[in-house]
Structure formats: C-alpha cells, structure tokens
Short mmCIF file of C-alpha atoms in Angstrom, two decimals:
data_model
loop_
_atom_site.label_atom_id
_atom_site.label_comp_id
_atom_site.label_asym_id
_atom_site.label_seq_id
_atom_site.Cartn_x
_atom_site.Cartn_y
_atom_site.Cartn_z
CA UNK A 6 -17.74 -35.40 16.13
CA UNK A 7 -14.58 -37.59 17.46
CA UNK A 8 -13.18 -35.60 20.27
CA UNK A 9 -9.64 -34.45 19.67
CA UNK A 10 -7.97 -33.41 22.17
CA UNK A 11 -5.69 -29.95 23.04
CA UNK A 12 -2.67 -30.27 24.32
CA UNK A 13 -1.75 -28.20 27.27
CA UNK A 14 -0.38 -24.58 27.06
CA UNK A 15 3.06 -24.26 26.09
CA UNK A 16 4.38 -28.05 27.04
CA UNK A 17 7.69 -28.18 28.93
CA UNK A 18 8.21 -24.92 28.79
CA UNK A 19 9.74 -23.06 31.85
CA UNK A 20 10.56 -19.44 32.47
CA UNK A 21 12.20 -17.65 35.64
CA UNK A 22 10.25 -14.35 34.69
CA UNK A 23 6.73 -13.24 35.56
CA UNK A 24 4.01 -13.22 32.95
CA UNK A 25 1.02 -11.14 33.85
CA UNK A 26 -2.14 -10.77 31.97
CA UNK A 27 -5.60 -8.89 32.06
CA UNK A 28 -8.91 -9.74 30.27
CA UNK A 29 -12.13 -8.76 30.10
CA UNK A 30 -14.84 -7.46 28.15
CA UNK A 31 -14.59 -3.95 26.59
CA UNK A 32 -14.84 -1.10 29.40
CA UNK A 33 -14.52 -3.37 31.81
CA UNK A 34 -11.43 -1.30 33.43
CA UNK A 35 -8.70 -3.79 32.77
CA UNK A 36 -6.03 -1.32 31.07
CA UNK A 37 -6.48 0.93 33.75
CA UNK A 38 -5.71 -1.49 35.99
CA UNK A 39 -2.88 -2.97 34.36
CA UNK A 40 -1.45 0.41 34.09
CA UNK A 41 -1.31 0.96 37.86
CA UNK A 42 0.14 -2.48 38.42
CA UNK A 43 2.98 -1.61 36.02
CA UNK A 44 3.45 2.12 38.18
CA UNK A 45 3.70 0.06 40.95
CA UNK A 46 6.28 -2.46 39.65
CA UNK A 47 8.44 0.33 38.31
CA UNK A 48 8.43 2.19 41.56
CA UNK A 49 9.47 -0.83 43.42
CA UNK A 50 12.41 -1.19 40.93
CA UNK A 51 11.51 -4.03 38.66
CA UNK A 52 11.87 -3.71 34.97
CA UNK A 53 8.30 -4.55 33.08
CA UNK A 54 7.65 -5.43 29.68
CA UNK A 55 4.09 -4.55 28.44
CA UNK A 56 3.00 -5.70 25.41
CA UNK A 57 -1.10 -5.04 23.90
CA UNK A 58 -3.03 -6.90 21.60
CA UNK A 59 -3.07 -6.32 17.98
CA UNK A 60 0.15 -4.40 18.14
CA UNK A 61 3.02 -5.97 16.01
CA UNK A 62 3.99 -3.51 13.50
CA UNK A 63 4.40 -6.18 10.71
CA UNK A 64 1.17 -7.33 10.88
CA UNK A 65 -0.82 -4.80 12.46
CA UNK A 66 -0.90 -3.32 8.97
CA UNK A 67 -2.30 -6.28 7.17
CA UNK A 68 -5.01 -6.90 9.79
CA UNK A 69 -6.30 -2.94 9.21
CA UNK A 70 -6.21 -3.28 5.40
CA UNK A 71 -8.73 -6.63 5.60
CA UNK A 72 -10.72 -5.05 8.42
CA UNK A 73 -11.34 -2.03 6.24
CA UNK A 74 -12.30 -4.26 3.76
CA UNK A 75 -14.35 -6.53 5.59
CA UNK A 76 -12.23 -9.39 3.96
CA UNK A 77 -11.90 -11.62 7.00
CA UNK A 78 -14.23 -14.78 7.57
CA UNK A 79 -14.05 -16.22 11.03
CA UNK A 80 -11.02 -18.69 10.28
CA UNK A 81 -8.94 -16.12 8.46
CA UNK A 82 -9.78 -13.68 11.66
CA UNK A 83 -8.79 -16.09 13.69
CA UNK A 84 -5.62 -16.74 12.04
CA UNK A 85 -4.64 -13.87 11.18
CA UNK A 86 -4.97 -12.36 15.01
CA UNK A 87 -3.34 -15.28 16.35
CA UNK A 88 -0.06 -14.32 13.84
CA UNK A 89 0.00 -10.97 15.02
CA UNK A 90 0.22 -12.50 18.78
CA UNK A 91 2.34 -15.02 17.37
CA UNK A 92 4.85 -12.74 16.29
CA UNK A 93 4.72 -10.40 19.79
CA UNK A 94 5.18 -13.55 21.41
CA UNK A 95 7.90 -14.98 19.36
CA UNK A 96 10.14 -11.76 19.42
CA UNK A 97 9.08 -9.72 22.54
CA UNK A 98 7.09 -12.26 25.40
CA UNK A 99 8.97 -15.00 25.38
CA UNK A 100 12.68 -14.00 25.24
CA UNK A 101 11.85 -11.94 28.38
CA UNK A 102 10.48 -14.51 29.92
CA UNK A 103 13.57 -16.48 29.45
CA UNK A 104 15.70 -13.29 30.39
CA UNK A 105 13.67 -13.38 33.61
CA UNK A 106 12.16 -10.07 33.31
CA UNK A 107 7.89 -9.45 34.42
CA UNK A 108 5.89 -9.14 31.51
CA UNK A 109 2.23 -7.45 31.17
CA UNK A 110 0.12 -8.25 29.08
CA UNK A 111 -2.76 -6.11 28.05
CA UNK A 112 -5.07 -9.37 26.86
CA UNK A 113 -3.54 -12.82 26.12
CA UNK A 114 -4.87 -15.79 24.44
CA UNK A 115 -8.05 -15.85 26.31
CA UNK A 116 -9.33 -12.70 24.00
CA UNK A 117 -8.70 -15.31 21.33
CA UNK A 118 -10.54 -17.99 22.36
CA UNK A 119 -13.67 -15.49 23.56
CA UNK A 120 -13.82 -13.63 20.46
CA UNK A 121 -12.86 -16.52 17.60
CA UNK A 122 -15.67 -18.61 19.48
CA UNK A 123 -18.19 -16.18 20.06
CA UNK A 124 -17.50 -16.00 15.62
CA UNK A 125 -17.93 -19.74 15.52
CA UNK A 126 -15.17 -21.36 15.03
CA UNK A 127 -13.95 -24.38 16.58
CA UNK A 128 -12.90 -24.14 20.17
CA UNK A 129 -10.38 -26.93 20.23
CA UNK A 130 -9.10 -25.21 16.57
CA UNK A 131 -8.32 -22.29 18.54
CA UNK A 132 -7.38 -23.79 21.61
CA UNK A 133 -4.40 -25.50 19.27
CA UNK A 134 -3.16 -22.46 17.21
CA UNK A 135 -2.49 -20.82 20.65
CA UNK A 136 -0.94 -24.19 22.34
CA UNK A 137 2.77 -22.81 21.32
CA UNK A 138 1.80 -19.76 24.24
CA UNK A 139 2.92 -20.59 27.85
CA UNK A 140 0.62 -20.35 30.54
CA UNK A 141 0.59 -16.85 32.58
CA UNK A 142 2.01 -16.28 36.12
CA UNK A 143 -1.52 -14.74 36.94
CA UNK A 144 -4.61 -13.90 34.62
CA UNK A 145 -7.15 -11.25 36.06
CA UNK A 146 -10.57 -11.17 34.93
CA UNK A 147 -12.29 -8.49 34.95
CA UNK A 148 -15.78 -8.91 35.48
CA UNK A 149 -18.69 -6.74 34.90
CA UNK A 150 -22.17 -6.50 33.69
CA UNK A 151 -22.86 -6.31 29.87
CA UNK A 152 -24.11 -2.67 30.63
CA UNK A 153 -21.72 -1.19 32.73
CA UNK A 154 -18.72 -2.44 29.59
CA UNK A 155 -20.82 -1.33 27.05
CA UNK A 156 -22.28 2.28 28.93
CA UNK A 157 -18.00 3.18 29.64
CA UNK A 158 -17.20 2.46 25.93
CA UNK A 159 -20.14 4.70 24.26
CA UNK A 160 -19.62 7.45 26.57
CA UNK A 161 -17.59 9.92 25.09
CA UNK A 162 -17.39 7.61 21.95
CA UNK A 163 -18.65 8.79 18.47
CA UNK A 164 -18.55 5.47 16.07
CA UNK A 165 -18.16 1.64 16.61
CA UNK A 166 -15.55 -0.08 14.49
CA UNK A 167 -17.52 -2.72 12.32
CA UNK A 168 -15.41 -5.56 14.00
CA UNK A 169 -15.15 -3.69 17.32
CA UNK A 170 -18.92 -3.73 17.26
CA UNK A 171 -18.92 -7.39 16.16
CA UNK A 172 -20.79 -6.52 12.88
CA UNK A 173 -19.80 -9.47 11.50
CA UNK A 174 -21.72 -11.55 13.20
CA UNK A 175 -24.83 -10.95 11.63
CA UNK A 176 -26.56 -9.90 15.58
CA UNK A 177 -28.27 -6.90 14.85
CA UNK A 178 -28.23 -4.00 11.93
CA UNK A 179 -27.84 -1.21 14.61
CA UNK A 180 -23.64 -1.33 15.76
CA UNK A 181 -24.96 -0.41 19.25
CA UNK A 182 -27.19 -3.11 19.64
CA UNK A 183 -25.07 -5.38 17.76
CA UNK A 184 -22.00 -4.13 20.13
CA UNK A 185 -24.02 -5.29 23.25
CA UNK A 186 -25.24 -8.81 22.42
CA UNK A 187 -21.62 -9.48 20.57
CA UNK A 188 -19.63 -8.82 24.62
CA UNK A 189 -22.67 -10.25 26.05
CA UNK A 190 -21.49 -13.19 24.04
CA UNK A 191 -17.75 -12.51 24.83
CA UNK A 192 -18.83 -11.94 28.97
CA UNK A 193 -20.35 -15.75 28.67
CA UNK A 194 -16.99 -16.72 27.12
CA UNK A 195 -15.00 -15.63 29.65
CA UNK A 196 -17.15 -16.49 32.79
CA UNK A 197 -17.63 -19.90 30.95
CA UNK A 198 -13.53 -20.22 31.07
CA UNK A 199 -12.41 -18.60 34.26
CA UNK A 200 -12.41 -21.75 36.03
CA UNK A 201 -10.85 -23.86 34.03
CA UNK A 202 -8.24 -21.37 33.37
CA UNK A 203 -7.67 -20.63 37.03
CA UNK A 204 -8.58 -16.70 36.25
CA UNK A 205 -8.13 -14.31 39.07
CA UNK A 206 -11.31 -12.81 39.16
CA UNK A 207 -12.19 -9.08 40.00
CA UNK A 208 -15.42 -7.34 40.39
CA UNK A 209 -14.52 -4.54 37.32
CA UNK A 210 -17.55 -2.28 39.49
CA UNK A 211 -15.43 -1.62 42.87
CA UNK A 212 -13.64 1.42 43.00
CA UNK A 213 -10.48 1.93 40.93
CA UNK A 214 -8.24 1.57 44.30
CA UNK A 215 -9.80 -1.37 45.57
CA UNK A 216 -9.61 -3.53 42.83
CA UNK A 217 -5.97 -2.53 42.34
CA UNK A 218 -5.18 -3.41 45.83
CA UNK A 219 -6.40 -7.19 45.04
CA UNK A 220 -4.35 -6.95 42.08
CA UNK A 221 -1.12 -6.07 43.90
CA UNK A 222 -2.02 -8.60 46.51
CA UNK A 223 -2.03 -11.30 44.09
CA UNK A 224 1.15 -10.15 42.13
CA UNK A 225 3.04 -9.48 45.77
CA UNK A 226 2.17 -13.37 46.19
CA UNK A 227 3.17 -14.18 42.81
CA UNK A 228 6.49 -12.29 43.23
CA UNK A 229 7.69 -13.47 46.63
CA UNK A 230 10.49 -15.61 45.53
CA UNK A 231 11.07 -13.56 42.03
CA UNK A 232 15.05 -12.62 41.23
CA UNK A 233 15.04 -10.07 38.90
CA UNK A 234 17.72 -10.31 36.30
CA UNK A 235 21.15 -9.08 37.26
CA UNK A 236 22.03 -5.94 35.16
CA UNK A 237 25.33 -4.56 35.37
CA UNK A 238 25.40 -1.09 34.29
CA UNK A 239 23.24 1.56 32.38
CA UNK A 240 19.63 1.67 31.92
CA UNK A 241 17.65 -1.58 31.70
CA UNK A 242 17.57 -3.03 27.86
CA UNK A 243 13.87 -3.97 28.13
CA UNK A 244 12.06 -1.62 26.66
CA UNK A 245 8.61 -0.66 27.41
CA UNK A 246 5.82 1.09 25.68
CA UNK A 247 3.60 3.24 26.80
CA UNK A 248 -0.14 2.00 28.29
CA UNK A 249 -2.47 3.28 25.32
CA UNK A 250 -5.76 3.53 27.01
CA UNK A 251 -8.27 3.57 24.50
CA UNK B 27 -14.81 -42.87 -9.14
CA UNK B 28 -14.65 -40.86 -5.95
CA UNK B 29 -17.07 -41.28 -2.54
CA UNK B 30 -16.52 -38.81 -0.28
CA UNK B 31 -17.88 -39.14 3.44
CA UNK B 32 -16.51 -36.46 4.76
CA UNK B 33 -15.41 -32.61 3.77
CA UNK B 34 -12.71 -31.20 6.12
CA UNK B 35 -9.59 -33.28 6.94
CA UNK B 36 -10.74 -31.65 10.80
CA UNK B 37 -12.71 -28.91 12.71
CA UNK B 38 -13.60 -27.16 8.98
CA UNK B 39 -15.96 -24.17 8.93
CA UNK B 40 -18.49 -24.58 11.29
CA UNK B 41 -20.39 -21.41 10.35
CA UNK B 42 -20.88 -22.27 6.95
CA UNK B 43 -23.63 -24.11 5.97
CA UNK B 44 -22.19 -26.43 3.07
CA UNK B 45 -23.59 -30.32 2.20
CA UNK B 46 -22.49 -30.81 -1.45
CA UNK B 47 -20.20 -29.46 -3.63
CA UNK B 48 -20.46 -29.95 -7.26
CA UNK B 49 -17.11 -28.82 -8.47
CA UNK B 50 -13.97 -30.96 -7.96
CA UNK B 51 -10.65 -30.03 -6.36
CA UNK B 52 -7.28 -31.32 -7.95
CA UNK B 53 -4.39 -30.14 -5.95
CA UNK B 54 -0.61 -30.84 -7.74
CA UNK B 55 2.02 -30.21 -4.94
CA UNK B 56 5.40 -30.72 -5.42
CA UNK B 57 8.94 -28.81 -4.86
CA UNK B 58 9.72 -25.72 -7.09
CA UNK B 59 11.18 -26.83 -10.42
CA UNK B 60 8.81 -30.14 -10.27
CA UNK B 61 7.23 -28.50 -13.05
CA UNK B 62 3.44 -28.08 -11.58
CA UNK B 63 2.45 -25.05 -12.94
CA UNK B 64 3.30 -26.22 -16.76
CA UNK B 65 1.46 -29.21 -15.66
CA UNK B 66 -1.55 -27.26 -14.65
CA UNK B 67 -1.22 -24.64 -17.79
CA UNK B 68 -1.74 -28.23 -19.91
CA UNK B 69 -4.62 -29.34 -17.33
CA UNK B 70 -6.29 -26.13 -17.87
CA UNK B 71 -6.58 -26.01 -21.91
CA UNK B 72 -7.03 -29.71 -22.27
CA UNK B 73 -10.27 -29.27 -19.27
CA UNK B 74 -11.17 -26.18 -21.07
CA UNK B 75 -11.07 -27.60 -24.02
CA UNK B 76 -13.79 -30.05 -22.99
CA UNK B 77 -16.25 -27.19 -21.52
CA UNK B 78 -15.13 -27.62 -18.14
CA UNK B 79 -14.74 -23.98 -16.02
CA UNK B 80 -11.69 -24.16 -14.52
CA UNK B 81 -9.68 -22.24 -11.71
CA UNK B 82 -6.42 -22.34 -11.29
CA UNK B 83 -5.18 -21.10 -7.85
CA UNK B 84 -1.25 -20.80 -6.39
CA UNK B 85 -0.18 -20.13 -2.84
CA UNK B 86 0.43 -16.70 -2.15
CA UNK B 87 -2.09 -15.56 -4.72
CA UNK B 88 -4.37 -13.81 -1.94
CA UNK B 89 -4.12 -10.32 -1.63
CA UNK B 90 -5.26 -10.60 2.37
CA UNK B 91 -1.65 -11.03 3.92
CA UNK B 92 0.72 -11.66 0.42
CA UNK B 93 2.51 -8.34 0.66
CA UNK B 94 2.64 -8.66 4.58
CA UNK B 95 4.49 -12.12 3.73
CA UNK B 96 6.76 -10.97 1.21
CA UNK B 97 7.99 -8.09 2.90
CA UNK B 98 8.70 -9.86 6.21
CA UNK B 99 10.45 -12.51 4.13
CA UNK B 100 12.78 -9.68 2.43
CA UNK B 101 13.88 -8.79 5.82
CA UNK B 102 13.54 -12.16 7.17
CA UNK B 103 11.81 -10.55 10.49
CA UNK B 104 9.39 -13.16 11.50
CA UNK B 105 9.48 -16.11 13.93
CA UNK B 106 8.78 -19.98 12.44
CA UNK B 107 5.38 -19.94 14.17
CA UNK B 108 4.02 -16.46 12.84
CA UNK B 109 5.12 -17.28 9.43
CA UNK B 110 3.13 -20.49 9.84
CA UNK B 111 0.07 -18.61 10.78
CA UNK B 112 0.27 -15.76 7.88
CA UNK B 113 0.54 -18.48 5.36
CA UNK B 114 -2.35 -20.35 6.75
CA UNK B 115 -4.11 -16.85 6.67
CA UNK B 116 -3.44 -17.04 3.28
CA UNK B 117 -4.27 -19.98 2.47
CA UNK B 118 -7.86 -20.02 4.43
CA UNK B 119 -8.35 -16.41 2.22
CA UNK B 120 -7.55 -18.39 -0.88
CA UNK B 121 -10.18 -21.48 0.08
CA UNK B 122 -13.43 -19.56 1.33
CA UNK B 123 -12.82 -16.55 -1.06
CA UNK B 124 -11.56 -18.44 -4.30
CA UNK B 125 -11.69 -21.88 -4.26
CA UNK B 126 -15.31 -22.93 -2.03
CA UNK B 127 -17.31 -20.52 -4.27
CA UNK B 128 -15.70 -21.76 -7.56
CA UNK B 129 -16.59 -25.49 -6.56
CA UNK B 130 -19.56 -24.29 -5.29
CA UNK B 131 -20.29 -22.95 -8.82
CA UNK B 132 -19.31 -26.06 -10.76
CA UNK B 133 -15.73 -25.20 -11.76
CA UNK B 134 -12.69 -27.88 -11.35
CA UNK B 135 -10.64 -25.93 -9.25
CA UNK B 136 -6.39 -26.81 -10.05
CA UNK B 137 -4.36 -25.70 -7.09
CA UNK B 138 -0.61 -25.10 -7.47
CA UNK B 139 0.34 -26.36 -4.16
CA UNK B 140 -1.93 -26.93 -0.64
CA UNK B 141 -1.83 -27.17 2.68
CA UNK B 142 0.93 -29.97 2.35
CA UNK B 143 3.69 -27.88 0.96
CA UNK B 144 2.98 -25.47 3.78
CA UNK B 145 3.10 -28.43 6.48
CA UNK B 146 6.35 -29.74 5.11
CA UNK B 147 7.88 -26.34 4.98
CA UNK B 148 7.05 -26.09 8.59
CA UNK B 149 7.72 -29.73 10.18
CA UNK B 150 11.21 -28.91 8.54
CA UNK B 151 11.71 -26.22 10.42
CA UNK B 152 10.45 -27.49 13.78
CA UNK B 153 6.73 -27.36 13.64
CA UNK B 154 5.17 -29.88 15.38
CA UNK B 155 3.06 -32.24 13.45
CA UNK B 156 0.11 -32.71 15.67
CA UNK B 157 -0.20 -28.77 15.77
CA UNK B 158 -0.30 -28.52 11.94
CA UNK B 159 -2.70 -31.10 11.44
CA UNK B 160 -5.19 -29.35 13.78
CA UNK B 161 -4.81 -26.33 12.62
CA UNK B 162 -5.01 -27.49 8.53
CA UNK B 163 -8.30 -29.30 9.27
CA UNK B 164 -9.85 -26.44 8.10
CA UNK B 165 -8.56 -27.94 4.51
CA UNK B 166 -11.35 -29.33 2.51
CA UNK B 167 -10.54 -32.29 0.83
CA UNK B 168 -9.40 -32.65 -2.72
CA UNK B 169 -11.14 -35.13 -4.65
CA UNK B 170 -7.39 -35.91 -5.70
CA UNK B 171 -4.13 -34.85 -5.03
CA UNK B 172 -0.81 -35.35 -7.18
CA UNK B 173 2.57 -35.40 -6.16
CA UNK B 174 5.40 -34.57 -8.74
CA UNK B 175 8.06 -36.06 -7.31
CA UNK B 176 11.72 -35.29 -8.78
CA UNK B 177 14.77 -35.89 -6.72
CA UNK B 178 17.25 -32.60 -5.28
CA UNK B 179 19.65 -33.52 -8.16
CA UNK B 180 17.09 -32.56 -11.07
CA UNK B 181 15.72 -29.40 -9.07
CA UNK B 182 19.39 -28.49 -8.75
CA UNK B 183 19.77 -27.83 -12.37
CA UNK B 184 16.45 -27.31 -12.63
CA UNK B 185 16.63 -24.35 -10.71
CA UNK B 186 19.82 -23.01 -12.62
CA UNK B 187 18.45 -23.08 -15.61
CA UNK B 188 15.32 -21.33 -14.96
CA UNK B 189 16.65 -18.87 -12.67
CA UNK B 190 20.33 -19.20 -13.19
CA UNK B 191 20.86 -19.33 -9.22
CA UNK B 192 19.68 -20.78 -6.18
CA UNK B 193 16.87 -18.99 -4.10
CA UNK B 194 17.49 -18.14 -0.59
CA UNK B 195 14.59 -20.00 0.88
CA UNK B 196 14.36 -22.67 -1.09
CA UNK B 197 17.89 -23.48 -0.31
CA UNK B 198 16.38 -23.36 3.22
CA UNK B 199 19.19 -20.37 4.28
CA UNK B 200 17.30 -19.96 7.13
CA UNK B 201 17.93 -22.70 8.74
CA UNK B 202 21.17 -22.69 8.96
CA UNK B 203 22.34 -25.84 7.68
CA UNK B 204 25.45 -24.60 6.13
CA UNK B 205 26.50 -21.11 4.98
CA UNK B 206 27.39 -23.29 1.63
CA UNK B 207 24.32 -22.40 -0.47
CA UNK B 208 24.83 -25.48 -2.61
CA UNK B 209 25.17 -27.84 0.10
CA UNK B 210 22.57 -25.95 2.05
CA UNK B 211 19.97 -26.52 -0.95
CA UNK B 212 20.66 -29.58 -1.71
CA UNK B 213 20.34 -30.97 2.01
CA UNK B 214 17.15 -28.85 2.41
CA UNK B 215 15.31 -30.42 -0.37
CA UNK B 216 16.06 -33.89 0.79
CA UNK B 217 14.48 -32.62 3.77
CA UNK B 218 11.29 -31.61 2.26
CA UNK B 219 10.96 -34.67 0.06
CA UNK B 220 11.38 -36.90 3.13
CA UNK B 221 8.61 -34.71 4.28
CA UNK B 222 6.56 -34.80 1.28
CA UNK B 223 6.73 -39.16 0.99
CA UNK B 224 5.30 -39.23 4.80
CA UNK B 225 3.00 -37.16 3.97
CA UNK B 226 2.32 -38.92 0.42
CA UNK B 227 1.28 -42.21 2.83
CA UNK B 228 -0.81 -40.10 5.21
CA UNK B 229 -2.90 -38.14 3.07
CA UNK B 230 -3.05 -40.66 -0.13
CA UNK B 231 -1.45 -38.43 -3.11
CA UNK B 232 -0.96 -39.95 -5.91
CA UNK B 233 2.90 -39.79 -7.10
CA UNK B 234 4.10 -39.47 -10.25
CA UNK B 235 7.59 -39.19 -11.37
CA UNK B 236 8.37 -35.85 -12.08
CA UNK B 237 11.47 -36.01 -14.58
CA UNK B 238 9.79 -37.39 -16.59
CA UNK B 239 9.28 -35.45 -20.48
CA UNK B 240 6.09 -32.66 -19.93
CA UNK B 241 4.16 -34.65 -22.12
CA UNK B 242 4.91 -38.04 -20.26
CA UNK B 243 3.95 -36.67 -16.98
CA UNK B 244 0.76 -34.97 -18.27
CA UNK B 245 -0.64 -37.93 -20.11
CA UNK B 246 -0.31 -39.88 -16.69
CA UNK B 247 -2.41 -36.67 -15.07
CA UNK B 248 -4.88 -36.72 -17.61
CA UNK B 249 -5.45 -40.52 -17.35
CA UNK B 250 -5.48 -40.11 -13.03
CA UNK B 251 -8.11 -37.30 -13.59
CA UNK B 252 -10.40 -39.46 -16.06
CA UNK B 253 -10.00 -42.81 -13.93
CA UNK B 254 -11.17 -41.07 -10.63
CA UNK B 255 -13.47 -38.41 -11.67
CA UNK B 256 -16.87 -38.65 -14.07
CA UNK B 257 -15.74 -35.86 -16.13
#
C-alpha cells in the first residue's frame, strides 16, 4: 500500500488557553485523577472547562440507539464517535481555547485512535478524521497492567456493555474474557503511541496522592506563564460539568 | 467494458475480507432539481425489465444517524466538521449495510447521490480537500458514475415549480452569502457546480446535460450503461 501521509494535529492553529487531557485503559484511575487536578485548579482560582467522551447531547443519542442495536461496523464506529467529539470540540473545546480558558479533557483523540485500531481500521484513516483537533497542552497516560484495569472495573460491576466489553471484535464468547484481551489490545495501543505523542506517562498503580502530585507538577510547569482571561464582573461564563466517575 | 484494479478510492475496509464483487454500482449525482431520481425510477424498470435485481439507494436513507441529522439541521446546531462526519456515518451505514451486500448478491445497485455530493457540500463550506479525500477512501468504486449537469438558472425554476420556494440549505443560508435568498441560492449553486466539474475531472464522471427532455437524458444513460457494462 502507497503510504499517505497525516498531516499534523490541528495545522496553524494557536490558542492562549490550556488544554489538558487523560487516557488510559479502563480502571486505570484516570478520571479520578483528572478530577483532583480540576479541585486543584478551581481552588487556585482558575476557571476549568471539562468536557468527557461520548457526551454531546445531539449525538450521544444516536450513538446509544446503534449500540443497542449492534448496527455499527468499525468505520461507521469510528465515524460516528469521532462526530460526537467533533461536535464537543467544535462548540465547547475550542472556543475556550481561543477565550483562553484551561480545558480538561476526560479522553481525547488518542481513545480514538486506540479503540478504532484495535477494531481494524486504518490508522492513518483515523489519524485524518481527527487532524481538525489541536494538539493538547499535556496528555497523561495512565499506565497499568491489563489486570489491575480490568480487576477495578468488574469489582462492584454487574454486566459489560457489548461494546464496552469489545464484543464486537469477535475475541472471545465470554464478555469477561473478551473485555480483557480487547484493553490488552487498547494497553498495546497506547504504550505503542506514547512516544510519539509525547504522553506524560504515570504509573496508574502508585497511590492516589502520588500520582496526583506528578500531575500537578507537570500542569504547575505547563501553567507558569498562563494569563487567565480577564473577567469583569459576576460569576465566570464557562460552565463546567460535573466529573461523572463511572 | 470496465477493468477494475482496485476497490476503494483509499484506506477501504480493512476488516472485511472482499476480492470480487459481482454486482455493479452506478452512482447519478447531481444538484437537486437535476432530475436524478426520475432518471433512476426509468433506470430501475427498464433494468428490471431485463431481469436485472436492482437497488436503488439515496443519501440519508439510513436509519443509523438520519433523524440525528435532520433534527440538528432543523435547529441548525451543528459545526461544518460534525455535520461532515454524521453524513459520512451515514453514508458508510448505507455502503456496508445496503449497498456491499446487494453487489455482493448480484444486484446493480443505482445510488441517488455519493460521496461527491457530500465532498462538494463540504469543500464549499470550508472543508479541506485533502481531509475529505482521506476520509471518503472508504468509498468503493462505482463501475460508473453520471453527472447531470444543469446550470443554477434551470434549478431556479426548477425548484419553484416543484416546491414553489427555495429551500434553506440548498440556497446555502448557512453560509451567509447574502440574507437575499434568491441571490443567496443562486450564488450557492454556482458554487457547488464549480465544485462538482473539478471533481467531474478528478474522479472521471461521465456528464450529461441535464436540461435536456427526461427521455433525451435517459436514452444517453441507457446507452452509457450498455457501452461500459456486459449487461
């Protein structure tokens, strides 16, 4: 196959805000941790955006009605995922960006590419539906062992989600079994990327504290010459929802 | 008659294991009011009418994301890029769940409109072109693809007196040209036939004059079918 190439991450595109972003495999702590680092923020002053995957309202519904009806090959997953983000990022990520504000970001693109590869798609196709997406101030990876995701999640937990479980994959019958090979799959994707993508990484098995103090190391660093937007009066117009730990 | 070397205009779908299909894919695009889906109606009986199974398909005919699409587009909520990306859902739903099994079973599958409409649509509206291309190449093919071309004047009163009005997006409203509807339309579909003639060159439609008579226009698609495929 010719080689086409991917051009970079949002070309040209500048932004006095702060864009912050976790990944990781299932369980592997990162909402928790993005969660502190947004206490944090807000305690120091800053207003923070956060913003989760698979969340716009106007497509969220769409994406339930095909998963429930196991309609979705890997391209039309693919797609239809990257509209949802597509549409966060039109309307909510990027204009506060621009307005200068610090943005979290409860998985970016890199859940994309892990996922719609581990399906088998294309990785330069996916790489170029998300091109339109600027690059993150910071991305923290979250690393842990298959197990240790995969033990958190079924704790506590009575079914898998067909997709959630990747099902679809045709792995294994039995959802817990297919559940672990499909993150082992998704673990491979992101330690295969975290280079290249200059990921931040952190061992997801330290205690809680200690891998939020690396966190707000890294964001301190990130921040040091940040101007928050100048806001006249009244409560801050960004509006922020709350962390939905699931 | 046709040789095809390759499937996909790009990337395709790598997970499905596909070497030879024996239908054959016709795709008519042109603006609304070029008069494709008469055209295809005629197709249809006169294949039909030879023992060929046929499929006719439209945009927007997949029930994955069409009512997502339609209501966004009432409100007029959604960025150029996310509208980009549900109508490419839509269209990938309509190609591995319609059309790949129908020419995988034989039929001659007539599509009201492909990929190209959707690209022109988009580079109109600021999409870049390298972008679109990748992310179409997931498109299989057609064995041939018409063009009814008819100039904004025709689709003008074309559009008047089928609908007796102008359509907000296909005046292009959106875009802001002018608050004029008239002028608005009439600018946009120059546009999207500038559009269309690049993309004419690029992806070798064959163009046939669309104000024409009905019966004009379909003898010239029945003789383009019968020259370039063993029917």
């Amino acid at each position: 196959m010719a080689m086409r190439k991917v051009k970079e991450l949002g070309i040209n595109k500048t932004y006095p805000g702060k864009l912050f972003i976790v990944e990781g495999i299932d369980g592997s702590g990162k909402s928790t941790q993005i969660y502190l680092l947004k206490r944090w923020l807000e305690q120091q002053g800053y207003t923070v955006f956060f913003t989760e995957w698979n969340s716009s309202d106007l497509v969220k519904d769409a994406t339930r009605k095909a998963k429930k009806k196991n309609m979705l090959t890997p391209t039309t997953f693919s797609l239809i995922h990257a509209a949802d983000f597509a549409d966060r990022y039109e309307r909510l990520i990027w204009p506060h960006l621009k307005a200068g504000y610090i943005v979290l970001a409860d998985r970016y693109i890199y859940t994309a590419y892990a996922r719609d590869i581990a399906r088998g798609v294309d990785p330069d196709w996916v790489r170029n539906i998300y091109s339109f997406a600027v690059k993150p101030t910071a991305a923290f990876y979250f690393q842990v062992p298959v197990e240790v995701g995969v033990s958190r999640i079924l704790r506590g937990r009575t079914a898998l989600k067909y997709h959630e479980a990747g099902m679809d994959l045709g792995l294994s019958n039995d959802p817990v079994e297919s559940f672990k090979l499909f993150q082992g799959i998704i673990k491979n994707q992101y330690d295969a990327m975290a280079d290249k993508e200059g990921f931040h990484i952190i061992d997801g098995t330290l205690p809680i504290e200690e891998q939020q103090q690396q966190m707000r190391a890294i964001a301190k660093a990130m921040l040091r010459r940040y101007k928050p937007p100048f806001v006249t009066y009244g409560r801050s117009s960004a509006n922020s929802e709350e962390v939905n730990d699931k | 008659m046709i040789q095809k070397d390759k499937l996909f205009y790009g990337s395709g779908l790598p997970y499905l294991k596909m070497d030879k299909l024996p239908g054959y894919l016709i795709v008519i695009e042109g603006a609304d009011g070029s008069g494709r889906s008469t055209q295809i109606t005629l197709l249809k009986d006169w294949l039909e009418g030879r023992g060929h199974a046929v499929l006719d398909t439209g945009l927007k005919r997949s029930t994955l994301v069409g009512g997502t699409i339609d209501e966004a587009k009432r409100g007029n909520l959604l960025g150029k890029t996310t509208l980009s990306l549900l109508y490419a859902t839509d269209f990938g739903d309509r190609l591995e769940n319609n059309i790949i099994p129908a020419l995988e079973a034989g039929f001659i599958v007539l599509a009201d409109r492909y990929i190209f409409t959707l690209m022109a649509r988009d580079m109109v509206r600021g999409a870049r072109r390298a972008w679109l291309k990748e992310m179409f190449g997931f498109a299989l093919i057609p064995d041939i693809i018409f063009y009814l071309q008819v100039s904004p004047d025709v689709l003008l009163h074309r559009a008047f007196m089928q609908y007796g009005h102008l359509d907000y997006w296909e005046s292009g409203m959106d875009l802001g040209i002018s608050p004029d509807m008239f002028k608005s339309f009439k600018q946009y579909q120059a546009m999207l036939k500038d559009q269309f003639d690049n993309l004419a060159q690029e992806y070798g439609f064959i163009t046939l004059d669309g104000s024409l008579e009905t019966e004009a226009v379909q003898q010239r698609l029945r003789e383009e079918i019968l020259e370039r495929i063993d029917l």
